[in-house]
PDB file of C-alpha atoms in Angstrom:
ATOM      1  CA  ALA U   1      -3.229  11.009  28.053  1.00  0.00           C
ATOM      2  CA  VAL U   2      -2.990  14.345  26.110  1.00  0.00           C
ATOM      3  CA  ALA U   3       0.553  14.424  26.124  1.00  0.00           C
ATOM      4  CA  ALA U   4       0.794  10.836  24.219  1.00  0.00           C
ATOM      5  CA  THR U   5      -2.253  11.881  21.896  1.00  0.00           C
ATOM      6  CA  ASN U   6       0.169  14.552  20.941  1.00  0.00           C
ATOM      7  CA  LEU U   7       3.034  12.429  20.194  1.00  0.00           C
ATOM      8  CA  TYR U   8       0.732  10.382  18.498  1.00  0.00           C
ATOM      9  CA  GLU U   9      -0.483  13.029  16.240  1.00  0.00           C
ATOM     10  CA  GLN U  10       2.850  14.454  15.623  1.00  0.00           C
ATOM     11  CA  THR U  11       3.961  10.642  14.291  1.00  0.00           C
ATOM     12  CA  ARG U  12       0.937  11.507  11.793  1.00  0.00           C
ATOM     13  CA  VAL U  13       2.822  14.524  11.152  1.00  0.00           C
ATOM     14  CA  SER U  14       6.003  12.828  10.160  1.00  0.00           C
ATOM     15  CA  VAL U  15       4.517   9.503   7.741  1.00  0.00           C
ATOM     16  CA  GLN U  16       2.876  12.642   6.003  1.00  0.00           C
ATOM     17  CA  LYS U  17       5.909  14.007   5.932  1.00  0.00           C
ATOM     18  CA  TYR U  18       8.213  11.262   5.099  1.00  0.00           C
ATOM     19  CA  ILE U  19       6.101   9.994   1.837  1.00  0.00           C
ATOM     20  CA  ASN U  20       4.854  13.717   0.914  1.00  0.00           C
ATOM     21  CA  ALA U  21       1.141  13.502   1.481  1.00  0.00           C
ATOM     22  CA  LYS U  22      -0.789  16.684   1.061  1.00  0.00           C
ATOM     23  CA  ASP U  23      -2.810  16.210   4.088  1.00  0.00           C
ATOM     24  CA  LYS U  24      -2.092  14.819   7.822  1.00  0.00           C
ATOM     25  CA  ASP U  25      -5.588  13.718   7.558  1.00  0.00           C
ATOM     26  CA  GLU U  26      -4.335  10.979   4.486  1.00  0.00           C
ATOM     27  CA  ILE U  27      -2.636   8.740   7.504  1.00  0.00           C
ATOM     28  CA  VAL U  28      -4.669   6.462   8.819  1.00  0.00           C
ATOM     29  CA  PHE U  29      -3.029   3.730  11.352  1.00  0.00           C
ATOM     30  CA  THR U  30      -3.864   0.228  11.075  1.00  0.00           C
ATOM     31  CA  LYS U  31      -2.628  -3.382  12.338  1.00  0.00           C
ATOM     32  CA  GLY U  32      -0.307  -3.639   9.561  1.00  0.00           C
ATOM     33  CA  ALA U  33      -0.165  -3.388   5.916  1.00  0.00           C
ATOM     34  CA  THR U  34      -2.586  -6.514   5.436  1.00  0.00           C
ATOM     35  CA  GLU U  35      -5.234  -4.197   7.426  1.00  0.00           C
ATOM     36  CA  ALA U  36      -4.920  -1.629   5.513  1.00  0.00           C
ATOM     37  CA  ILE U  37      -5.554  -3.485   2.514  1.00  0.00           C
ATOM     38  CA  ASN U  38      -8.196  -5.135   3.812  1.00  0.00           C
ATOM     39  CA  LEU U  39      -9.480  -1.406   4.700  1.00  0.00           C
ATOM     40  CA  VAL U  40      -9.552  -0.767   1.163  1.00  0.00           C
ATOM     41  CA  ALA U  41     -10.979  -3.830  -0.320  1.00  0.00           C
ATOM     42  CA  ASN U  42     -13.564  -3.510   2.178  1.00  0.00           C
ATOM     43  CA  THR U  43     -14.995  -0.022   2.329  1.00  0.00           C
ATOM     44  CA  TYR U  44     -14.186   0.377  -1.186  1.00  0.00           C
ATOM     45  CA  GLY U  45     -15.483  -2.710  -2.512  1.00  0.00           C
ATOM     46  CA  GLU U  46     -18.650  -2.356  -0.499  1.00  0.00           C
ATOM     47  CA  LYS U  47     -19.363   0.799  -1.954  1.00  0.00           C
ATOM     48  CA  TYR U  48     -18.050   0.636  -5.644  1.00  0.00           C
ATOM     49  CA  ILE U  49     -17.559  -2.797  -6.932  1.00  0.00           C
ATOM     50  CA  ASN U  50     -20.519  -5.069  -8.016  1.00  0.00           C
ATOM     51  CA  THR U  51     -20.898  -8.450  -9.771  1.00  0.00           C
ATOM     52  CA  GLY U  52     -18.888  -9.157 -12.606  1.00  0.00           C
ATOM     53  CA  ASP U  53     -17.251  -5.885 -11.597  1.00  0.00           C
ATOM     54  CA  GLU U  54     -13.079  -6.752 -12.324  1.00  0.00           C
ATOM     55  CA  ILE U  55     -10.199  -5.817  -9.684  1.00  0.00           C
ATOM     56  CA  LEU U  56      -6.394  -6.200 -11.457  1.00  0.00           C
ATOM     57  CA  ILE U  57      -3.708  -7.515  -9.406  1.00  0.00           C
ATOM     58  CA  THR U  58      -0.423  -9.385 -10.522  1.00  0.00           C
ATOM     59  CA  GLU U  59       1.125 -12.646 -10.653  1.00  0.00           C
ATOM     60  CA  LEU U  60       3.536 -11.061  -8.102  1.00  0.00           C
ATOM     61  CA  GLU U  61       1.234 -10.274  -5.120  1.00  0.00           C
ATOM     62  CA  HIS U  62       1.854 -11.067  -1.383  1.00  0.00           C
ATOM     63  CA  HIS U  63      -1.203 -13.409  -0.069  1.00  0.00           C
ATOM     64  CA  SER U  64      -1.873  -9.805   1.953  1.00  0.00           C
ATOM     65  CA  ASN U  65      -2.499  -8.213  -1.697  1.00  0.00           C
ATOM     66  CA  TYR U  66      -4.723 -11.590  -3.342  1.00  0.00           C
ATOM     67  CA  VAL U  67      -6.889 -12.800  -0.110  1.00  0.00           C
ATOM     68  CA  PRO U  68      -8.679  -9.780   0.753  1.00  0.00           C
ATOM     69  CA  TRP U  69      -9.743  -9.272  -3.052  1.00  0.00           C
ATOM     70  CA  HIS U  70     -10.854 -13.058  -3.002  1.00  0.00           C
ATOM     71  CA  TYR U  71     -13.183 -12.056  -0.271  1.00  0.00           C
ATOM     72  CA  LEU U  72     -14.493  -9.569  -2.052  1.00  0.00           C
ATOM     73  CA  ARG U  73     -14.729 -11.691  -5.191  1.00  0.00           C
ATOM     74  CA  LYS U  74     -16.697 -14.710  -3.185  1.00  0.00           C
ATOM     75  CA  LYS U  75     -18.969 -11.956  -1.668  1.00  0.00           C
ATOM     76  CA  LYS U  76     -20.074  -9.453  -4.529  1.00  0.00           C
ATOM     77  CA  GLY U  77     -19.341 -11.553  -7.719  1.00  0.00           C
ATOM     78  CA  ALA U  78     -16.541  -9.666  -8.769  1.00  0.00           C
ATOM     79  CA  ILE U  79     -13.663 -11.060 -10.842  1.00  0.00           C
ATOM     80  CA  ILE U  80      -9.935 -11.107 -10.433  1.00  0.00           C
ATOM     81  CA  LYS U  81      -7.693 -10.835 -13.128  1.00  0.00           C
ATOM     82  CA  PHE U  82      -3.655 -11.532 -12.674  1.00  0.00           C
ATOM     83  CA  ALA U  83      -1.179  -9.059 -14.789  1.00  0.00           C
ATOM     84  CA  SER U  84       1.252 -12.053 -15.975  1.00  0.00           C
ATOM     85  CA  ILE U  85       4.813 -11.931 -15.315  1.00  0.00           C
ATOM     86  CA  ASN U  86       7.311 -12.534 -18.127  1.00  0.00           C
ATOM     87  CA  GLU U  87      10.611 -14.655 -18.372  1.00  0.00           C
ATOM     88  CA  ASN U  88      12.879 -11.630 -16.461  1.00  0.00           C
ATOM     89  CA  GLY U  89      10.340 -11.888 -13.523  1.00  0.00           C
ATOM     90  CA  GLU U  90       9.011  -8.560 -14.798  1.00  0.00           C
ATOM     91  CA  ILE U  91       5.713  -7.198 -15.369  1.00  0.00           C
ATOM     92  CA  ASN U  92       5.295  -4.759 -17.862  1.00  0.00           C
ATOM     93  CA  VAL U  93       2.913  -2.150 -18.739  1.00  0.00           C
ATOM     94  CA  ASP U  94       1.809  -3.516 -21.577  1.00  0.00           C
ATOM     95  CA  GLU U  95       0.504  -6.026 -19.332  1.00  0.00           C
ATOM     96  CA  PHE U  96      -1.607  -4.281 -17.864  1.00  0.00           C
ATOM     97  CA  LYS U  97      -3.228  -2.321 -20.877  1.00  0.00           C
ATOM     98  CA  LYS U  98      -4.149  -5.677 -22.152  1.00  0.00           C
ATOM     99  CA  GLN U  99      -6.179  -6.311 -18.982  1.00  0.00           C
ATOM    100  CA  ILE U 100      -8.307  -3.363 -18.391  1.00  0.00           C
ATOM    101  CA  THR U 101     -11.295  -3.604 -19.290  1.00  0.00           C
ATOM    102  CA  GLU U 102     -14.588  -1.129 -18.891  1.00  0.00           C
ATOM    103  CA  LYS U 103     -15.463  -3.424 -16.225  1.00  0.00           C
ATOM    104  CA  THR U 104     -11.764  -3.125 -14.166  1.00  0.00           C
ATOM    105  CA  LYS U 105     -12.982  -1.346 -10.721  1.00  0.00           C
ATOM    106  CA  ILE U 106      -9.662  -0.960  -9.307  1.00  0.00           C
ATOM    107  CA  ILE U 107      -5.739  -2.148 -10.035  1.00  0.00           C
ATOM    108  CA  ALA U 108      -3.761  -3.198  -6.842  1.00  0.00           C
ATOM    109  CA  PHE U 109      -0.533  -4.593  -7.247  1.00  0.00           C
ATOM    110  CA  THR U 110       3.280  -4.473  -4.901  1.00  0.00           C
ATOM    111  CA  HIS U 111       5.671  -1.710  -5.513  1.00  0.00           C
ATOM    112  CA  ILE U 112       8.626  -3.990  -4.898  1.00  0.00           C
ATOM    113  CA  SER U 113       8.489  -8.052  -4.962  1.00  0.00           C
ATOM    114  CA  ASN U 114       8.699  -9.337  -1.563  1.00  0.00           C
ATOM    115  CA  VAL U 115      10.086 -12.550  -3.333  1.00  0.00           C
ATOM    116  CA  THR U 116      12.870 -11.302  -5.814  1.00  0.00           C
ATOM    117  CA  GLY U 117      12.932  -7.926  -5.442  1.00  0.00           C
ATOM    118  CA  ALA U 118      11.478  -6.878  -8.889  1.00  0.00           C
ATOM    119  CA  VAL U 119      10.616  -3.106  -8.572  1.00  0.00           C
ATOM    120  CA  MET U 120       7.093  -2.210 -10.825  1.00  0.00           C
ATOM    121  CA  PRO U 121       7.068   0.657 -13.018  1.00  0.00           C
ATOM    122  CA  VAL U 122       4.671   2.392 -10.856  1.00  0.00           C
ATOM    123  CA  LYS U 123       4.370   5.745 -12.221  1.00  0.00           C
ATOM    124  CA  LYS U 124       4.010   4.346 -15.551  1.00  0.00           C
ATOM    125  CA  ILE U 125       1.057   2.068 -14.268  1.00  0.00           C
ATOM    126  CA  ILE U 126      -0.571   4.263 -12.162  1.00  0.00           C
ATOM    127  CA  ASP U 127      -0.817   7.176 -15.460  1.00  0.00           C
ATOM    128  CA  LEU U 128      -2.227   4.830 -17.272  1.00  0.00           C
ATOM    129  CA  ALA U 129      -5.020   4.120 -14.303  1.00  0.00           C
ATOM    130  CA  LYS U 130      -5.426   7.258 -14.427  1.00  0.00           C
ATOM    131  CA  SER U 131      -6.202   7.979 -18.304  1.00  0.00           C
ATOM    132  CA  LYS U 132      -9.127   5.305 -17.732  1.00  0.00           C
ATOM    133  CA  ASN U 133     -10.040   6.395 -14.183  1.00  0.00           C
ATOM    134  CA  ILE U 134      -9.464   3.550 -12.529  1.00  0.00           C
ATOM    135  CA  PRO U 135      -7.936   4.013  -8.864  1.00  0.00           C
ATOM    136  CA  VAL U 136      -4.915   2.589  -7.608  1.00  0.00           C
ATOM    137  CA  LEU U 137      -3.827   0.943  -4.489  1.00  0.00           C
ATOM    138  CA  ILE U 138      -0.071   0.007  -4.183  1.00  0.00           C
ATOM    139  CA  ASP U 139       1.146  -2.648  -1.443  1.00  0.00           C
ATOM    140  CA  GLY U 140       4.637  -0.773  -0.414  1.00  0.00           C
ATOM    141  CA  THR U 141       5.541  -3.044   2.466  1.00  0.00           C
ATOM    142  CA  GLN U 142       8.896  -3.255   0.718  1.00  0.00           C
ATOM    143  CA  GLY U 143       8.532  -0.169  -1.726  1.00  0.00           C
ATOM    144  CA  ALA U 144       8.331   2.261   1.839  1.00  0.00           C
ATOM    145  CA  PRO U 145      11.578   0.948   3.134  1.00  0.00           C
ATOM    146  CA  HIS U 146      13.624   0.157  -0.009  1.00  0.00           C
ATOM    147  CA  SER U 147      13.504   3.149  -1.923  1.00  0.00           C
ATOM    148  CA  PHE U 148      11.844   7.166  -2.011  1.00  0.00           C
ATOM    149  CA  LEU U 149       8.524   7.588  -1.546  1.00  0.00           C
ATOM    150  CA  ASP U 150       6.759  10.980  -2.865  1.00  0.00           C
ATOM    151  CA  VAL U 151       3.193   9.589  -3.153  1.00  0.00           C
ATOM    152  CA  GLN U 152       1.667  12.822  -4.507  1.00  0.00           C
ATOM    153  CA  ASN U 153       3.992  12.719  -7.333  1.00  0.00           C
ATOM    154  CA  LEU U 154       2.958   8.867  -7.989  1.00  0.00           C
ATOM    155  CA  GLY U 155      -0.449   9.873  -7.856  1.00  0.00           C
ATOM    156  CA  CYS U 156      -1.322   6.435  -6.525  1.00  0.00           C
ATOM    157  CA  ASP U 157      -4.560   6.599  -4.177  1.00  0.00           C
ATOM    158  CA  PHE U 158      -3.492   4.444  -1.638  1.00  0.00           C
ATOM    159  CA  TYR U 159      -0.556   3.242  -0.549  1.00  0.00           C
ATOM    160  CA  ALA U 160       0.116   0.655   2.102  1.00  0.00           C
ATOM    161  CA  ILE U 161       3.104   0.254   4.681  1.00  0.00           C
ATOM    162  CA  SER U 162       3.719  -2.546   7.231  1.00  0.00           C
ATOM    163  CA  CYS U 163       5.663  -0.440  10.076  1.00  0.00           C
ATOM    164  CA  HIS U 164       7.969  -3.627  11.007  1.00  0.00           C
ATOM    165  CA  LYS U 165       9.406  -3.392   7.891  1.00  0.00           C
ATOM    166  CA  MET U 166      10.750   0.020   8.315  1.00  0.00           C
ATOM    167  CA  TYR U 167      12.461  -1.391  11.580  1.00  0.00           C
ATOM    168  CA  GLY U 168       9.645   0.238  13.484  1.00  0.00           C
ATOM    169  CA  PRO U 169       7.545  -2.322  15.719  1.00  0.00           C
ATOM    170  CA  ASN U 170       5.345  -4.932  15.070  1.00  0.00           C
ATOM    171  CA  GLY U 171       1.369  -5.156  15.124  1.00  0.00           C
ATOM    172  CA  LEU U 172       1.127  -1.529  13.111  1.00  0.00           C
ATOM    173  CA  GLY U 173       0.957  -0.259   9.993  1.00  0.00           C
ATOM    174  CA  VAL U 174      -0.110   3.067   7.880  1.00  0.00           C
ATOM    175  CA  LEU U 175      -2.847   3.504   5.273  1.00  0.00           C
ATOM    176  CA  TYR U 176      -2.036   6.584   2.777  1.00  0.00           C
ATOM    177  CA  ALA U 177      -5.693   7.145   1.309  1.00  0.00           C
ATOM    178  CA  LYS U 178      -6.370  10.516  -0.641  1.00  0.00           C
ATOM    179  CA  LYS U 179      -8.169  13.097   0.969  1.00  0.00           C
ATOM    180  CA  ASP U 180     -11.345  12.574  -1.439  1.00  0.00           C
ATOM    181  CA  TRP U 181     -11.110   9.004  -0.599  1.00  0.00           C
ATOM    182  CA  VAL U 182     -11.087   8.638   3.143  1.00  0.00           C
ATOM    183  CA  ASP U 183     -13.368  11.343   3.276  1.00  0.00           C
ATOM    184  CA  LYS U 184     -16.243   9.614   1.460  1.00  0.00           C
ATOM    185  CA  LEU U 185     -15.370   5.899   2.460  1.00  0.00           C
ATOM    186  CA  PRO U 186     -17.702   4.270   4.898  1.00  0.00           C
ATOM    187  CA  PRO U 187     -15.823   3.150   8.307  1.00  0.00           C
ATOM    188  CA  TYR U 188     -14.171  -0.045   8.604  1.00  0.00           C
ATOM    189  CA  GLN U 189     -14.999  -1.162  11.646  1.00  0.00           C
ATOM    190  CA  GLY U 190     -17.386   0.307  14.410  1.00  0.00           C
ATOM    191  CA  GLY U 191     -16.728   1.144  18.413  1.00  0.00           C
ATOM    192  CA  GLY U 192     -15.234   3.824  20.169  1.00  0.00           C
ATOM    193  CA  GLY U 193     -12.822   6.336  18.878  1.00  0.00           C
ATOM    194  CA  MET U 194     -14.673   6.753  15.298  1.00  0.00           C
ATOM    195  CA  ILE U 195     -17.447   8.275  16.333  1.00  0.00           C
ATOM    196  CA  SER U 196     -18.841  11.762  16.781  1.00  0.00           C
ATOM    197  CA  GLU U 197     -21.960  11.505  18.555  1.00  0.00           C
ATOM    198  CA  VAL U 198     -24.143   7.887  19.615  1.00  0.00           C
ATOM    199  CA  LYS U 199     -27.788   8.147  19.889  1.00  0.00           C
ATOM    200  CA  LYS U 200     -30.344   5.745  20.743  1.00  0.00           C
ATOM    201  CA  LYS U 201     -31.645   6.161  16.660  1.00  0.00           C
ATOM    202  CA  GLU U 202     -28.427   7.244  15.310  1.00  0.00           C
ATOM    203  CA  ILE U 203     -24.707   7.278  14.907  1.00  0.00           C
ATOM    204  CA  THR U 204     -22.839   9.889  13.589  1.00  0.00           C
ATOM    205  CA  TYR U 205     -19.179   9.106  12.747  1.00  0.00           C
ATOM    206  CA  ALA U 206     -16.079  11.195  13.582  1.00  0.00           C
ATOM    207  CA  ASP U 207     -14.092  12.888  10.804  1.00  0.00           C
ATOM    208  CA  SER U 208     -10.887  11.602   8.775  1.00  0.00           C
ATOM    209  CA  PRO U 209      -8.945   9.811   9.235  1.00  0.00           C
ATOM    210  CA  THR U 210      -9.848   8.976  12.704  1.00  0.00           C
ATOM    211  CA  LYS U 211     -13.354   7.122  11.906  1.00  0.00           C
ATOM    212  CA  PHE U 212     -10.867   4.757  10.450  1.00  0.00           C
ATOM    213  CA  GLU U 213      -9.025   4.441  13.681  1.00  0.00           C
ATOM    214  CA  ALA U 214     -11.867   2.597  16.090  1.00  0.00           C
ATOM    215  CA  GLY U 215     -11.054   1.044  19.584  1.00  0.00           C
ATOM    216  CA  THR U 216      -7.542   2.093  21.458  1.00  0.00           C
ATOM    217  CA  MET U 217      -5.113   2.338  19.111  1.00  0.00           C
ATOM    218  CA  GLN U 218      -1.325   1.291  19.594  1.00  0.00           C
ATOM    219  CA  THR U 219       0.028   4.396  21.052  1.00  0.00           C
ATOM    220  CA  ALA U 220       3.405   3.207  21.970  1.00  0.00           C
ATOM    221  CA  GLU U 221       3.602   1.951  18.700  1.00  0.00           C
ATOM    222  CA  VAL U 222       3.145   4.595  17.024  1.00  0.00           C
ATOM    223  CA  VAL U 223       5.087   7.177  18.803  1.00  0.00           C
ATOM    224  CA  ALA U 224       8.100   4.333  18.366  1.00  0.00           C
ATOM    225  CA  PHE U 225       7.358   4.232  15.053  1.00  0.00           C
ATOM    226  CA  ALA U 226       8.333   8.196  14.502  1.00  0.00           C
ATOM    227  CA  LYS U 227      11.862   7.311  15.918  1.00  0.00           C
ATOM    228  CA  SER U 228      12.189   4.536  12.947  1.00  0.00           C
ATOM    229  CA  ILE U 229      11.265   7.050  10.576  1.00  0.00           C
ATOM    230  CA  LYS U 230      14.039   9.327  11.707  1.00  0.00           C
ATOM    231  CA  PHE U 231      16.255   6.316  11.477  1.00  0.00           C
ATOM    232  CA  ILE U 232      15.937   5.818   8.283  1.00  0.00           C
ATOM    233  CA  GLN U 233      16.477   9.690   7.738  1.00  0.00           C
ATOM    234  CA  ASN U 234      19.535   9.780   9.373  1.00  0.00           C
ATOM    235  CA  LEU U 235      21.081   7.093   7.199  1.00  0.00           C
ATOM    236  CA  GLY U 236      19.830   8.438   3.876  1.00  0.00           C
ATOM    237  CA  ILE U 237      17.071   6.410   1.531  1.00  0.00           C
ATOM    238  CA  LYS U 238      19.475   7.246  -1.168  1.00  0.00           C
ATOM    239  CA  ASN U 239      22.408   5.649   0.866  1.00  0.00           C
ATOM    240  CA  ILE U 240      20.214   2.208   1.828  1.00  0.00           C
ATOM    241  CA  GLU U 241      19.194   1.821  -2.255  1.00  0.00           C
ATOM    242  CA  GLN U 242      23.423   2.470  -3.116  1.00  0.00           C
ATOM    243  CA  HIS U 243      24.439   0.055  -0.533  1.00  0.00           C
ATOM    244  CA  GLU U 244      21.216  -3.076  -1.497  1.00  0.00           C
ATOM    245  CA  SER U 245      22.687  -2.764  -5.190  1.00  0.00           C
ATOM    246  CA  ASP U 246      25.895  -3.207  -4.058  1.00  0.00           C
ATOM    247  CA  ILE U 247      25.372  -6.624  -1.953  1.00  0.00           C
ATOM    248  CA  LEU U 248      22.676  -7.368  -4.744  1.00  0.00           C
ATOM    249  CA  GLU U 249      26.051  -7.016  -7.487  1.00  0.00           C
ATOM    250  CA  TYR U 250      28.487  -8.500  -5.107  1.00  0.00           C
ATOM    251  CA  GLY U 251      25.657 -11.828  -4.329  1.00  0.00           C
ATOM    252  CA  LEU U 252      25.086 -12.214  -8.157  1.00  0.00           C
ATOM    253  CA  GLU U 253      28.672 -12.212  -9.014  1.00  0.00           C
ATOM    254  CA  LYS U 254      29.727 -14.820  -6.547  1.00  0.00           C
ATOM    255  CA  LEU U 255      26.518 -17.115  -7.371  1.00  0.00           C
ATOM    256  CA  ARG U 256      26.981 -17.009 -11.022  1.00  0.00           C
ATOM    257  CA  LYS U 257      30.522 -18.221 -10.884  1.00  0.00           C
ATOM    258  CA  ASP U 258      29.016 -21.572  -9.169  1.00  0.00           C
ATOM    259  CA  ASN U 259      28.239 -23.751 -11.838  1.00  0.00           C
ATOM    260  CA  SER U 260      25.677 -25.739  -9.733  1.00  0.00           C
ATOM    261  CA  ILE U 261      23.335 -22.719  -9.321  1.00  0.00           C
ATOM    262  CA  ASN U 262      20.576 -21.292 -12.085  1.00  0.00           C
ATOM    263  CA  ILE U 263      19.614 -17.874 -11.408  1.00  0.00           C
ATOM    264  CA  ILE U 264      15.838 -17.842 -12.402  1.00  0.00           C
ATOM    265  CA  GLY U 265      14.915 -14.441 -13.943  1.00  0.00           C
ATOM    266  CA  ASN U 266      16.472 -11.180 -14.034  1.00  0.00           C
ATOM    267  CA  PRO U 267      14.285  -8.511 -12.973  1.00  0.00           C
ATOM    268  CA  LYS U 268      14.986  -4.620 -12.708  1.00  0.00           C
TER     269      LYS U 268
END
């Protein structure tokens, strides 16, 4: 049990280094990117979002980065606004600028579209949000396995990762949350493991990030994920990006020669 726990915590450090998080306590293990986003929608939403407040997402979002905010909309009377795509299938920074108001409480958007592969101008959007003190969540389900990732450089508040998209096991995800957030947000679920002391009249919670990891965690899956990270590092993320770019250009070239095919959009 001690050996397994040590390997589990070593994987937390491996993830921290892979995404260049500042602190290993900024790494929370979840059941997937979906649960990671739900965790933020529930904890941040419960504490900071009220009737009439606005949540800004995009028309490119996977259900995982829309439905959790919809629940919050129904529960709290919040408003969801959508940044629109242009004819190329992209969303530019000006579209975000247009949608932001004094009521905007969080911006949540995909790093890379799971449908078109459109890569968002992540850094520019985060810089815009920071200038207005709005926290940002990024759905990094496609971003983490397909691009170089440095969360400190990006400056995002939250980043959700799906481990099976990184060639790891199913049923496992990672939520990166800045230390300030993991410390001040309330626990997401209650149970064993996430507590410090339990009395009949009072319960105190464990330190971050353990307070977000209630119940028996997926120890085997977490330990296996460390091997997935090594697999990607051995291939080299730059090599992966180049290979995917070559395949994309090859595919588009072949498709353009077929007059029966109409290619919709041309996202970066």
